[in-house]
Coordinates of C-alpha atoms in Angstrom, one line a residue:
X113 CA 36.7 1.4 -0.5
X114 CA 34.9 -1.6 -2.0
X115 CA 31.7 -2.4 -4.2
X116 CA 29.8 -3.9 -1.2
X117 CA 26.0 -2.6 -2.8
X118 CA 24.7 -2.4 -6.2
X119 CA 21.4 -1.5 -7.7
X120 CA 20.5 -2.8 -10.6
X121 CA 17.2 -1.9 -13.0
X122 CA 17.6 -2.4 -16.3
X123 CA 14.9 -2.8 -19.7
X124 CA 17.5 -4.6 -21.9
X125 CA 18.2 -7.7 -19.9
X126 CA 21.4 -8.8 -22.6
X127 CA 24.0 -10.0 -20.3
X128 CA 22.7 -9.3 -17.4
X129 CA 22.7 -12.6 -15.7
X130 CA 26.2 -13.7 -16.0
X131 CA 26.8 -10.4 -14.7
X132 CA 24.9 -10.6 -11.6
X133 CA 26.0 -13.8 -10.7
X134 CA 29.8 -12.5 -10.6
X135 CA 28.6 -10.1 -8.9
X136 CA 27.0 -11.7 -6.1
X137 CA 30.2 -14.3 -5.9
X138 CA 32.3 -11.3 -5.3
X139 CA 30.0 -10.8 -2.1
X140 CA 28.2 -7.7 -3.6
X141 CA 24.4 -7.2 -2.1
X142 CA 22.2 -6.4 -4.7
X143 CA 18.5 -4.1 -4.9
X144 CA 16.1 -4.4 -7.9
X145 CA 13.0 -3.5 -9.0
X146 CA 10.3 -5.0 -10.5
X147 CA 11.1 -7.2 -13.5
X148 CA 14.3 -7.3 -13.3
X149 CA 14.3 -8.3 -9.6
X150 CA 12.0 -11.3 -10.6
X151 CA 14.3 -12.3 -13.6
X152 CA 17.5 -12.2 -10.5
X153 CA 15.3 -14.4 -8.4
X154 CA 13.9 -16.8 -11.2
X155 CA 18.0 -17.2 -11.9
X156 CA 19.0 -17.9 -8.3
X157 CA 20.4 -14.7 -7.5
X158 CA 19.6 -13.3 -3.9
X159 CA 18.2 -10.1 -4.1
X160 CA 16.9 -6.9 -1.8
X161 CA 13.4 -5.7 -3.3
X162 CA 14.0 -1.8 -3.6
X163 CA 10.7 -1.2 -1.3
X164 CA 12.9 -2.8 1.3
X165 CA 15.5 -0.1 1.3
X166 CA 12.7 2.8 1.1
X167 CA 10.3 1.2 2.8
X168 CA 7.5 2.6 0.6
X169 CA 6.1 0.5 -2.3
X170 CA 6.5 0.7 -5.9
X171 CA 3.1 2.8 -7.1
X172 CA 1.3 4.3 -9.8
X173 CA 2.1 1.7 -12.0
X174 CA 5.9 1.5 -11.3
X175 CA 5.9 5.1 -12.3
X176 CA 7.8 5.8 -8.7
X177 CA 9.4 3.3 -6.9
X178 CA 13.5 4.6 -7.0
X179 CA 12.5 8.1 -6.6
X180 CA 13.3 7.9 -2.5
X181 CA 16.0 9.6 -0.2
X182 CA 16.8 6.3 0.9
X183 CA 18.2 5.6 -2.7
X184 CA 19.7 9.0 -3.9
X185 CA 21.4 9.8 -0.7
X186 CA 22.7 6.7 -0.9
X187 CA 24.1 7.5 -3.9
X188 CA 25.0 11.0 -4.2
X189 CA 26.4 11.1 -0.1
X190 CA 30.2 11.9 -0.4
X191 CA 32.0 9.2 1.3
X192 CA 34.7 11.3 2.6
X193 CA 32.9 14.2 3.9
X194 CA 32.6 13.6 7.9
X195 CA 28.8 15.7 7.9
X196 CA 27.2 13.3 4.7
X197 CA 28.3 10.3 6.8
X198 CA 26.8 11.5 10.1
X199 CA 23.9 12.1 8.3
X200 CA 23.6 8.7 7.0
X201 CA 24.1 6.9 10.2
X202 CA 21.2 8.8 12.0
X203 CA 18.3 8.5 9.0
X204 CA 20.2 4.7 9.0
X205 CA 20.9 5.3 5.2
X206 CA 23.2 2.9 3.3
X207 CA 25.6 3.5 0.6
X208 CA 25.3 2.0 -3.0
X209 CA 28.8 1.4 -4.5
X210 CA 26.9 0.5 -8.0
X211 CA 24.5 0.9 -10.4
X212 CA 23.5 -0.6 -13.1
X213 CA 20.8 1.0 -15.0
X214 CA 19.3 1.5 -18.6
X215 CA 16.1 2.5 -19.7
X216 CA 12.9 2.5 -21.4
X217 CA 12.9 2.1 -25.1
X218 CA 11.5 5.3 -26.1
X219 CA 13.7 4.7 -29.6
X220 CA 12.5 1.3 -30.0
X221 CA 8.8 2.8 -29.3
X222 CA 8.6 5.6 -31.3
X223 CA 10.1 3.4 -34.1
X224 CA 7.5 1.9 -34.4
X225 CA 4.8 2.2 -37.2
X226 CA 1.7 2.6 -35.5
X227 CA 3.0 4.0 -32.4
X228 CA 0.3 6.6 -30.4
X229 CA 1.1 9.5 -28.8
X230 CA 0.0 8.1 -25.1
X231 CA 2.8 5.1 -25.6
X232 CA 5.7 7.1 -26.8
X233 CA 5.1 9.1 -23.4
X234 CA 4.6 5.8 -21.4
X235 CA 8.1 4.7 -22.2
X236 CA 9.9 8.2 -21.4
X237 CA 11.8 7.1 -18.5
X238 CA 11.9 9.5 -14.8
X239 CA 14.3 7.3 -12.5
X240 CA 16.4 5.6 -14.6
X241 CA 17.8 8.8 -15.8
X242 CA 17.9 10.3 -12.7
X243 CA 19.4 7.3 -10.7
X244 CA 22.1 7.2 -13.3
X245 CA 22.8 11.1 -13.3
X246 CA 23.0 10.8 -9.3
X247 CA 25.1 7.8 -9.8
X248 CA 27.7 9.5 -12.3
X249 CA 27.9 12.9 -10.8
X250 CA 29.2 10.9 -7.5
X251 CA 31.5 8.8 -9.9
X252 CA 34.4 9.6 -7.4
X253 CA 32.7 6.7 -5.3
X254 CA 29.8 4.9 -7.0
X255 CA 30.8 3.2 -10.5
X256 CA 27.7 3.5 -12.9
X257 CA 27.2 1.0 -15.6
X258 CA 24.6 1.9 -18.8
X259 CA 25.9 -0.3 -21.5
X260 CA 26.3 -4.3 -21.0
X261 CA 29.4 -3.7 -23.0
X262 CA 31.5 -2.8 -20.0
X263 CA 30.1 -5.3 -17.8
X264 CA 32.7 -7.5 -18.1
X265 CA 35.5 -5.3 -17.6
X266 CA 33.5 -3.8 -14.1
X267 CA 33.2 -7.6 -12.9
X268 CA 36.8 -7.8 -14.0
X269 CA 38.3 -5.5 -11.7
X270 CA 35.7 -5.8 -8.8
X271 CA 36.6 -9.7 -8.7
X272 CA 40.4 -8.5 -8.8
X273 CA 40.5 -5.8 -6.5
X274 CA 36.7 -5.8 -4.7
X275 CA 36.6 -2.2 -6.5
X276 CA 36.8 -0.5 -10.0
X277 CA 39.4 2.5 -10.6
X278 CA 38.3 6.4 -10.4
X279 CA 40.0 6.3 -14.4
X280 CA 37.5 3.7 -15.2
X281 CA 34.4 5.3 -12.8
X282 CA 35.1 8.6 -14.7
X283 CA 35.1 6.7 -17.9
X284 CA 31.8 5.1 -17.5
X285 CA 30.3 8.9 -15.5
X286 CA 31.0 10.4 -19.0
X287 CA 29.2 7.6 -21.1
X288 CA 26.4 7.9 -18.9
X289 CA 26.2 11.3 -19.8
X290 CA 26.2 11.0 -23.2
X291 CA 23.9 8.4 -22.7
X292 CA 21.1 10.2 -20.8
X293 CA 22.0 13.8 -23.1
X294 CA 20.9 11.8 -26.1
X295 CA 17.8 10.1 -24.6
X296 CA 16.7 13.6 -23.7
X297 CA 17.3 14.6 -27.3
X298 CA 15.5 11.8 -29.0
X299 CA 12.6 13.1 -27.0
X300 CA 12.8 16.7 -27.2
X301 CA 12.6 16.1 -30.9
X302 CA 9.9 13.8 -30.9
X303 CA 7.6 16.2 -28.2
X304 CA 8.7 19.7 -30.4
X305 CA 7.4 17.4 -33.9
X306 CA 4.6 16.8 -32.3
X307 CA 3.7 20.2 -31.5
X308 CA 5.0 21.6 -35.3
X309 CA 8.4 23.7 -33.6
X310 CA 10.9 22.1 -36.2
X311 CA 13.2 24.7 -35.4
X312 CA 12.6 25.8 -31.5
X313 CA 14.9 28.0 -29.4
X314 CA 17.3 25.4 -28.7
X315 CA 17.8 22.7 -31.4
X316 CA 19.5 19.8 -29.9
X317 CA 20.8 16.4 -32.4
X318 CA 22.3 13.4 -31.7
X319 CA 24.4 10.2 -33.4
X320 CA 25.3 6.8 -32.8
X321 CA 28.4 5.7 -34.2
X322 CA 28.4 3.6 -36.8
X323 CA 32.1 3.2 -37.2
X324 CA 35.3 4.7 -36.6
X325 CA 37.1 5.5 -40.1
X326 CA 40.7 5.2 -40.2
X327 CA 40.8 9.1 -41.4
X328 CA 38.7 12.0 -42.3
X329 CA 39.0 14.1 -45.4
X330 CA 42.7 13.8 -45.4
X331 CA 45.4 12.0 -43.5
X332 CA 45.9 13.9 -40.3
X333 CA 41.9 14.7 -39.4
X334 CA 40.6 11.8 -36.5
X335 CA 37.1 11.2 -38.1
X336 CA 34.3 8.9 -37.1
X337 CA 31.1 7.9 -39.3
X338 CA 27.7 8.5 -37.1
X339 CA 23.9 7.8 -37.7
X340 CA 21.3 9.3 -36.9
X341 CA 19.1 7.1 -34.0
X342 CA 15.7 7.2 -36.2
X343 CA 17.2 7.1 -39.9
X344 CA 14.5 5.8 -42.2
X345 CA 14.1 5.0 -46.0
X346 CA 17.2 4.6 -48.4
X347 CA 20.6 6.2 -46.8
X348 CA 24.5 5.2 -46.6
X349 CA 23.7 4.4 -42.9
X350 CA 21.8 2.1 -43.3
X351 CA 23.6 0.0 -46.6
X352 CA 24.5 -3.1 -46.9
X353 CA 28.3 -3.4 -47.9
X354 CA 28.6 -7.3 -49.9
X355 CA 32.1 -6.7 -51.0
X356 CA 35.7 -4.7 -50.7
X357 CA 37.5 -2.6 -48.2
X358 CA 36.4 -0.6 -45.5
X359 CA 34.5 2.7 -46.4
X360 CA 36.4 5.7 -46.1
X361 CA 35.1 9.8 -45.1
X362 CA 35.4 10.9 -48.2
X363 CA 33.7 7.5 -49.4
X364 CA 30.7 7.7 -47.0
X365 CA 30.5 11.5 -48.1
X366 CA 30.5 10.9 -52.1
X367 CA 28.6 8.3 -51.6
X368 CA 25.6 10.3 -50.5
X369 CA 26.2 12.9 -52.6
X370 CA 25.4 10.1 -55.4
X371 CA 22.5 8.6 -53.6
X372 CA 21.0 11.8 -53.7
X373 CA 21.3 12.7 -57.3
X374 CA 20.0 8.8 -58.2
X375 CA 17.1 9.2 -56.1
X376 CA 15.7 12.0 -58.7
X377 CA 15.0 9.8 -61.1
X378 CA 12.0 7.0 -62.0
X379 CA 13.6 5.8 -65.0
X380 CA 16.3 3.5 -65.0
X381 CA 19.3 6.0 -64.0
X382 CA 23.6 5.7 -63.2
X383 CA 25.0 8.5 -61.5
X384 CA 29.0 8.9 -61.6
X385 CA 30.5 11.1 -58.3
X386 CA 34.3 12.7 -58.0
X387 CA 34.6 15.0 -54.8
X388 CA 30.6 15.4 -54.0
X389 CA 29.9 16.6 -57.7
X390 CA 28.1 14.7 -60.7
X391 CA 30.9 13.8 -63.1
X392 CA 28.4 12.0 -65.1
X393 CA 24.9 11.0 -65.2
X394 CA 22.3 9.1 -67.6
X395 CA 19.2 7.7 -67.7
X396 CA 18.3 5.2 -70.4
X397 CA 16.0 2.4 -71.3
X398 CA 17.7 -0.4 -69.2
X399 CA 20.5 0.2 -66.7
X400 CA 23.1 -1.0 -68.7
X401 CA 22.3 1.8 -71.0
X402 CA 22.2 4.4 -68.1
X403 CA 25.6 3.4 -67.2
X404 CA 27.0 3.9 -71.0
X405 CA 25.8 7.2 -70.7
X406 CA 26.9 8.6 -67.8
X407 CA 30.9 7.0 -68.6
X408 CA 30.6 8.8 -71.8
X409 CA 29.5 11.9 -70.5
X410 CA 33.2 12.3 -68.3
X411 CA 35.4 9.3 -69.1
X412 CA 37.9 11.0 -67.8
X413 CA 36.4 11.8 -64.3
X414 CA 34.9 8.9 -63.6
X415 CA 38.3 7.3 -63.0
X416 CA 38.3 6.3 -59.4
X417 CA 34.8 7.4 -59.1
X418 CA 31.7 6.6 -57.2
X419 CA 28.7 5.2 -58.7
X420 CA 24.9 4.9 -58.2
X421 CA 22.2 3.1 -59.9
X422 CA 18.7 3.0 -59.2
X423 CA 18.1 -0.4 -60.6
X424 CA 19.7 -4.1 -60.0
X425 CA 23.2 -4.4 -61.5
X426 CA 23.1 -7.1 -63.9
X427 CA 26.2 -9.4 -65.3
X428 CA 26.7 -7.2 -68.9
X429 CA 26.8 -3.5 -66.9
X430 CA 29.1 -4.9 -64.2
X431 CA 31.5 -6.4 -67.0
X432 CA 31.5 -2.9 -68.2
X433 CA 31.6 -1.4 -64.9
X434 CA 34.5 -4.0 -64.4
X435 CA 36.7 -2.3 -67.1
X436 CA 37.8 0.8 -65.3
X437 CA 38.9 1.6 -61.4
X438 CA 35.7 2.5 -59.9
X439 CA 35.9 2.9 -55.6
X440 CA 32.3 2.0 -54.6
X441 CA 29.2 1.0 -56.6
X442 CA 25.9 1.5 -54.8
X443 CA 22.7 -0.5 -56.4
X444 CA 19.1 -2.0 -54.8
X445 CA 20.9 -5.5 -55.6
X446 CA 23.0 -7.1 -57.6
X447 CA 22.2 -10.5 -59.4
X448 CA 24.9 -13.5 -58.8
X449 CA 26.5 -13.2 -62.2
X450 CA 27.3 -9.5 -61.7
X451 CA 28.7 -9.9 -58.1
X452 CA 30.4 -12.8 -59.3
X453 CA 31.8 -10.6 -62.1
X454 CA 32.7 -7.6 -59.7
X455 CA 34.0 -9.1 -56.6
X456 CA 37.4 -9.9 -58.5
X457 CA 37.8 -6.8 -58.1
X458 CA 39.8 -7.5 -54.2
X459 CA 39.0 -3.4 -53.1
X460 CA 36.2 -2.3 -54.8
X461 CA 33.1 -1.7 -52.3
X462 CA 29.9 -2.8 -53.5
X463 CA 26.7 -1.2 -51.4
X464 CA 23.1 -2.7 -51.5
X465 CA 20.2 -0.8 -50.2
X466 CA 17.0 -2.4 -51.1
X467 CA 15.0 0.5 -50.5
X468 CA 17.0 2.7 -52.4
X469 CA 14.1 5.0 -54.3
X470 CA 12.9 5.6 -51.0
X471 CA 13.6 9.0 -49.9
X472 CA 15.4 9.0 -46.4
X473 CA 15.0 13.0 -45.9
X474 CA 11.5 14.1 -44.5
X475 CA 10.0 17.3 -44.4
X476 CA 11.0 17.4 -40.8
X477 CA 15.3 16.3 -41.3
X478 CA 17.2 19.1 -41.3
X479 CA 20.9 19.7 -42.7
X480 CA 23.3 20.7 -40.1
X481 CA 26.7 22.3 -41.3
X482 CA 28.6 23.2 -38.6
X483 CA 30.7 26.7 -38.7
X484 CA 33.4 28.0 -35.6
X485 CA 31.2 28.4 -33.1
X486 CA 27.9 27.1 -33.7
X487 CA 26.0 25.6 -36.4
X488 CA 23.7 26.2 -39.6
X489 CA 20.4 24.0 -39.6
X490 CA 18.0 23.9 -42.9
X491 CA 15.5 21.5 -44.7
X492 CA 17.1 19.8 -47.3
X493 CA 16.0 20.9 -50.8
X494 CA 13.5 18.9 -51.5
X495 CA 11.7 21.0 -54.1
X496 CA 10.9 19.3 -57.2
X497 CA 10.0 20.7 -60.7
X498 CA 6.3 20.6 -61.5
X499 CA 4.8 21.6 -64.8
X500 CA 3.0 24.1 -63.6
X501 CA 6.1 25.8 -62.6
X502 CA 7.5 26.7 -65.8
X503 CA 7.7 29.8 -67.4
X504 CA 8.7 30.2 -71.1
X505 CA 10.1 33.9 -71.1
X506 CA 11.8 33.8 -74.7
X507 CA 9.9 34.6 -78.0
X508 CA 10.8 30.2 -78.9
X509 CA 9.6 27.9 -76.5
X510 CA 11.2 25.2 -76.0
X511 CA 10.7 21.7 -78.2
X512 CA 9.6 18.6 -76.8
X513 CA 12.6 16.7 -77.0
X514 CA 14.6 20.0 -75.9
X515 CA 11.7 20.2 -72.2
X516 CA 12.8 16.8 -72.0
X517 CA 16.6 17.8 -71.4
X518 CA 15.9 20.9 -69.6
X519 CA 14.1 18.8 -67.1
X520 CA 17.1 16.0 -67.1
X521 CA 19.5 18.5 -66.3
X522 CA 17.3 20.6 -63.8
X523 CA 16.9 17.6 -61.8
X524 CA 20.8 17.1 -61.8
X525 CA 22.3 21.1 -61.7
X526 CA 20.7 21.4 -57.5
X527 CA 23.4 18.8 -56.7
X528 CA 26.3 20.6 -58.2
X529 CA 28.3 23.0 -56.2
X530 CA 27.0 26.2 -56.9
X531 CA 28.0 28.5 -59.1
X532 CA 26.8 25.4 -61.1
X533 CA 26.2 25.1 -64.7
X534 CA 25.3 22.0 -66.2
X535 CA 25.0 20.7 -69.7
X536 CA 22.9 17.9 -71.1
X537 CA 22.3 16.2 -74.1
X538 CA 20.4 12.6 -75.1
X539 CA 19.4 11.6 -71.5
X540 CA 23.0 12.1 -70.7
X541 CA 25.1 15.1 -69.3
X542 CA 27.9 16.0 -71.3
X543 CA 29.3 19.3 -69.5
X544 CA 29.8 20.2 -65.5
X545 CA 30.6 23.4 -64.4
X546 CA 31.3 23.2 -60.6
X547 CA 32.0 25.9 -57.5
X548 CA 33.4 28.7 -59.4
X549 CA 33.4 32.2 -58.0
X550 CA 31.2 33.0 -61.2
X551 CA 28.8 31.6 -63.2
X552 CA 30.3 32.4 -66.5
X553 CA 33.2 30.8 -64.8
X554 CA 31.3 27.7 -64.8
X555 CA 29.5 27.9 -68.2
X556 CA 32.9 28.2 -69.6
X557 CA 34.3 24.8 -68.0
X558 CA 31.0 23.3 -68.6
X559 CA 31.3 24.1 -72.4
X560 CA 35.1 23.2 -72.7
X561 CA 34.1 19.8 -71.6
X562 CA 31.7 19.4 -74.0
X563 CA 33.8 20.3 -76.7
X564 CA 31.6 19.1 -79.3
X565 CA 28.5 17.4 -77.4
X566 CA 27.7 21.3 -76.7
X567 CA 26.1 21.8 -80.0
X568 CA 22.4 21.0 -79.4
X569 CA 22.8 20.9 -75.4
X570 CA 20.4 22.5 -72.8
X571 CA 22.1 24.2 -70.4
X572 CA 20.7 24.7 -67.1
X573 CA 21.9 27.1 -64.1
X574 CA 21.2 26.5 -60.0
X575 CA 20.5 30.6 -59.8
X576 CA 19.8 33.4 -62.2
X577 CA 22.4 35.4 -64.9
X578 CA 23.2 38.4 -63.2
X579 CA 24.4 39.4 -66.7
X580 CA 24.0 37.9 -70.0
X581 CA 27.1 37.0 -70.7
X582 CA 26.8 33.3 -69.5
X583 CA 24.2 33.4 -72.5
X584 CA 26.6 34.9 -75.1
X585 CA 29.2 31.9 -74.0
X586 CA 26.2 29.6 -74.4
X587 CA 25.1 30.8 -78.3
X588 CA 28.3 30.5 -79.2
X589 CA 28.6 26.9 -77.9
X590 CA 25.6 26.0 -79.9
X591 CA 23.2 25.4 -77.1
X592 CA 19.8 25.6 -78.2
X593 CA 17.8 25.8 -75.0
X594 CA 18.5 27.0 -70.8
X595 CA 16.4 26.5 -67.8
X596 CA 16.9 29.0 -64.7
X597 CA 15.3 30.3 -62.1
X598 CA 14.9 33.7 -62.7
X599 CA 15.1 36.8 -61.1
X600 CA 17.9 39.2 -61.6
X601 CA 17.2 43.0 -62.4
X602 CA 18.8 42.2 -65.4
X603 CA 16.5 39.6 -66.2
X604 CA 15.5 41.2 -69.4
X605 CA 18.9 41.3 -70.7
X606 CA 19.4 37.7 -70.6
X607 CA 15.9 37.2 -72.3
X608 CA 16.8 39.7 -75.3
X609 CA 20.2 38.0 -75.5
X610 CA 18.4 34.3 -76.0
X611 CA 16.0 35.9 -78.4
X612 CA 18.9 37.5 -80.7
X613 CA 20.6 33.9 -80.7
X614 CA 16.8 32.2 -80.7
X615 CA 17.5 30.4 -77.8
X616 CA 14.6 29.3 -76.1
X617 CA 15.0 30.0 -71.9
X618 CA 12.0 29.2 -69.3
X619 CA 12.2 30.4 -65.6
X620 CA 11.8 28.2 -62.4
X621 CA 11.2 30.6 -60.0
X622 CA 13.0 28.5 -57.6
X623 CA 17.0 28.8 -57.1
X624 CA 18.9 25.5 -56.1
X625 CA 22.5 27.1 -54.4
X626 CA 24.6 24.0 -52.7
X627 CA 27.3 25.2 -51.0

C-alpha cells in the first residue's frame, strides 16, 4: 500500500501549504474544493478539482459538492476485499489514500457578539464531517488528518516509507472522532438553547484541554486541566498566569472555589482558600484593608493558602501578602511595584484576570459532578439575597450594623461545604465550620475558632436547625444575631430559643447545600 491520492478541504488554511507541497513531491495526486483548491493553485501546487472526480458540479452554494459515490466509495471501499475492488473497477471509481479535512467555524461563529441565528446554521458543516467519519472508519487503509498538528509527522512517514502506519492511522481515526463528537456537541447545545431545552433527553458536554497537570488530587491519579469551548467572563480558564510554577489540580480547583466567593462582593474584597473552603474573608475600605481582615480571620489556615482579590494588588498589600507562604494569588492586575515585590517569591503563582467581577456562569451553564456510572447536571447557585427576601421571625430584629454582617456572611456560608456554619464579625469572618455530618457539629468548630471574636458575631447557616441546639451553642458563644433559611417542623423551637437568649434570627427562604 501507498498514499498515491489525497483529498484535501480544509477552513483553517495554517500550515497547509508546506504541507501540500511535500505532499505532491512525494508523488501524491491531490483533489480540492473550492477555496482551498484556488489557494493550492495560486501556490503552484497541481491539483484535481473535486467536480472532476464526480463529475457533477459544486451547487447550492457549495452546500454539496463532496457528498458523491465517486468520493465516499472511494474512501470507505475495503482494499482487501476482492467484491469492493470489482466494484470499483466497473463504476471506474478510484481510491483516496488521504484526507485532509477540517471544518467550518461554527465555534468561532457563534462566538461571536452579534451573531444571528441564520449564520450560526450557515457554518454547521455536512461533508466535512462526513468525509472525515468515512475516512476514519476505513482508517485500516485511508489516513485522516483534522489537526495541522500532525501534519508534519504524516508527511514524515509518507516521504520515508510512501505510507503512514495502521498505529498512527488508528491514532489520527480516534482524534477525528473526538473531533467531529465535539463539533456535534457544540451544536446540539447551541440548537437545544435556542429552543429553551437546557436539560433535554440526552445532555451531551465537551472540553478542550488546556493543559496536562503533572497529578490530580493526589500523587497516583493521571489528571488533565480542560475548558470548556465557549467559556466567557472571569474564570481560571481563561487567567493569565505572570509569575511562578505550574498550576497544580488541586491549584486550579481552590482557585475557583476562591474566584467564586470574590465574585460576591462590590466592595473592595480578599478571599483566603484551604481545600475548596473559605478560611478567611474580608471586605474593607481599600484592598489592603480586605486583605488584613481576612489573614486575621484564620492566620493559621491561610498558611499555604489561595487567595483572591477583587481589586488591583498594590505594593503595601503584596509586602504583606509577601510575609507568609501563600501558593497562588489571583487579582484584575497588579501594579509594577507589587509584582516587583512578589515575584521574589521563585514559586508563588500570580493569576490576572481583568475581567474578574464578571460572572463566567450563565443561567444556561450547568455543574456536572460525575458519580460511577453517569453524571449529576445542575445550574449553579446563583441566587442572591434581595431585601425583599428577608424575614425577621424573632421578637428583636436585627440592628443595622448586625443586617450588615448577616448579609456579609450569607453571601460567604453558600460556598462552604455544607453542613456549613459561618461566623462573622467587622466585615471580616472570624469562625468556619465546614462538612460535618451535623450542623451543631459545625457551629461548634465555628465557635472554637472564634474563641473570643464570637462575642458579638452573626452566625449564619447554608440550611435550617433541625433542632435548636445549634442556637443554644450559639447564645452561649455570645452571638447576637443568625441568618437561615428556614423551614424545619421545628422551626418554632429555634425561634423561641433565640427569643429566650434575645437573639435576633431572620429567614431566607432559600437553602445554599454545597456538597
Amino acid at each position: 500500500m501507498s498514499v498515491k491520492k489525497a483529498l484535501i478541504s480544509v477552513s483553517d488554511k495554517t500550515g497547509l501549504i508546506p504541507f501540500a507541497r511535500r505532499l505532491a513531491a512525494a508523488g501524491v495526486e491531490i483533489i480540492s474544493t473550492g477555496g482551498t483548491a484556488s489557494l493550492l493553485k495560486e501556490a503552484g501546487i497541481p491539483v484535481i478539482g473535486i467536480s472532476e472526480v464526480t463529475g457533477f458540479p459544486e451547487i447550492l452554494d457549495g452546500r454539496v459538492k463532496t457528498l458523491h459515490p465517486n468520493i465516499h466509495s472511494g474512501l470507505l471501499a475495503v482494499r482487501d476485499n476482492e467484491a469492493h475492488r470489482k466494484q470499483l473497477e466497473e463504476l471506474q471509481i478510484e481510491t483516496i489514500d488521504l484526507v485532509v479535512a477540517n471544518l467550518y467555524p461554527f465555534k468561532e461563529t457563534i462566538a461571536k457578539p452579534d451573531v444571528t441565528f441564520e449564520e450560526a446554521i450557515e457554518n454547521i458543516d455536512i461533508g466535512g464531517p462526513t468525509m472525515l467519519r468515512s475516512a476514519a472508519k476505513n482508517h485500516s487503509f485511508v489516513t485522516v488528518v483534522v489537526d495541522s498538528a500532525d501534519y508534519e509527522a504524516v508527511a514524515a512517514e509518507i516521504e520515508a516509507n510512501q505510507d503512514t502506519t495502521l498505529e498512527t492511522r488508528r491514532r489520527l481515526a480516534a482524534k477525528v472522532f473526538r473531533h467531529t463528537a465535539a463539533y456535534d456537541a457544540l451544536i446540539s447545545r447551541y440548537l437545544s438553547e435556542q429552543v429553551g431545552e437546557l436539560l433535554p433527553e440526552s445532555f451531551t458536554v465537551t472540553y478542550e484541554k488546556a493543559q496536562d497537570l503533572r497529578y490530580g488530587e493526589n500523587p497516583h491519579q493521571r489528571a488533565a486541566f480542560y475548558r470548556e469551548p465557549l467559556a466567557g467572563g472571569a474564570n481560571i480558564a481563561s487567567a493569565e498566569q505572570l509569575h511562578g510554577k505550574e498550576l497544580s489540580y488541586n491549584n486550579i480547583n481552590d482557585a475557583d472555589a476562591a474566584l467564586a466567593i470574590v465574585r460576591e462582593f462590590a466592595e473592595p474584597a480578599v478571599v483566603a482558600i484551604k481545600h475548596s473552603n473559605p478560611c478567611g474573608v474580608g471586605i474593607g475600605e481599600t484592598i489592603r484593608e480586605a486583605y488584613q481582615k481576612a489573614y486575621e480571620a484564620d492566620p493559621v489556615s491561610i498558611f499555604g493558602g489561595i487567595v483572591a482579590a477583587n481589586r488591583p494588588i498594590d505594593r503595601d498589600t503584596a509586602l504583606a501578602m509577601k510575609e507568609i507562604f501563600l501558593e497562588i494569588i489571583i487579582a484584575p492586575d497588579f501594579t509594577e511595584e507589587a509584582l516587583a515585590v512578589l515575584t521574589e517569591k521563585k514559586n508563588l503563582r500570580l493569576l490576572r484576570i481583568p475581567n474578574l467581577n464578571e460572572a463566567s456562569a450563565k443561567a444556561n451553564h450547568f455543574r456536572v459532578a460525575p458519580v460511577v456510572g453517569g453524571a449529576l447536571v445542575q445550574d449553579y447557585d446563583l441566587k442572591q439575597l434581595e431585601d425583599g427576601e428577608i424575614q425577621v421571625v424573632t421578637d428583636r430584629a436585627p440592628t443595622a450594623e448586625e443586617l450588615v454582617q448577616l448579609k456579609f456572611a450569607w453571601k460567604v456560608v453558600k460556598h462552604v461545604k455544607s453542613n456549613a456554619i459561618l461566623l462573622a464579625k467587622d466585615n471580616m469572618t472570624v469562625g468556619v465550620g465546614a462538612g460535618q455530618m451535623n450542623r451543631v457539629g459545625s457551629a461548634k468548630i465555628a465557635i472554637e475558632q472564634a474563641g473570643e471574636l464570637a462575642k458579638g458575631a452573626v452566625m449564619a447557616s447554608d440550611a435550617f436547625f433541625p433542632m435548636p441546639d445549634t442556637v443554644e451553642a450559639a447564645a452561649a458563644a455570645g452571638i447576637t444575631a443568625i441568618i437561615q433559611p428556614g423551614g424545619s417542623v421545628r422551626d418554632q423551637d429555634s425561634i423561641d430559643a433565640c427569643n429566650r437568649f434575645g437573639i435576633a434570627m431572620i429567614f431566607t427562604g432559600t437553602r445554599h447545600f454545597k456538597h
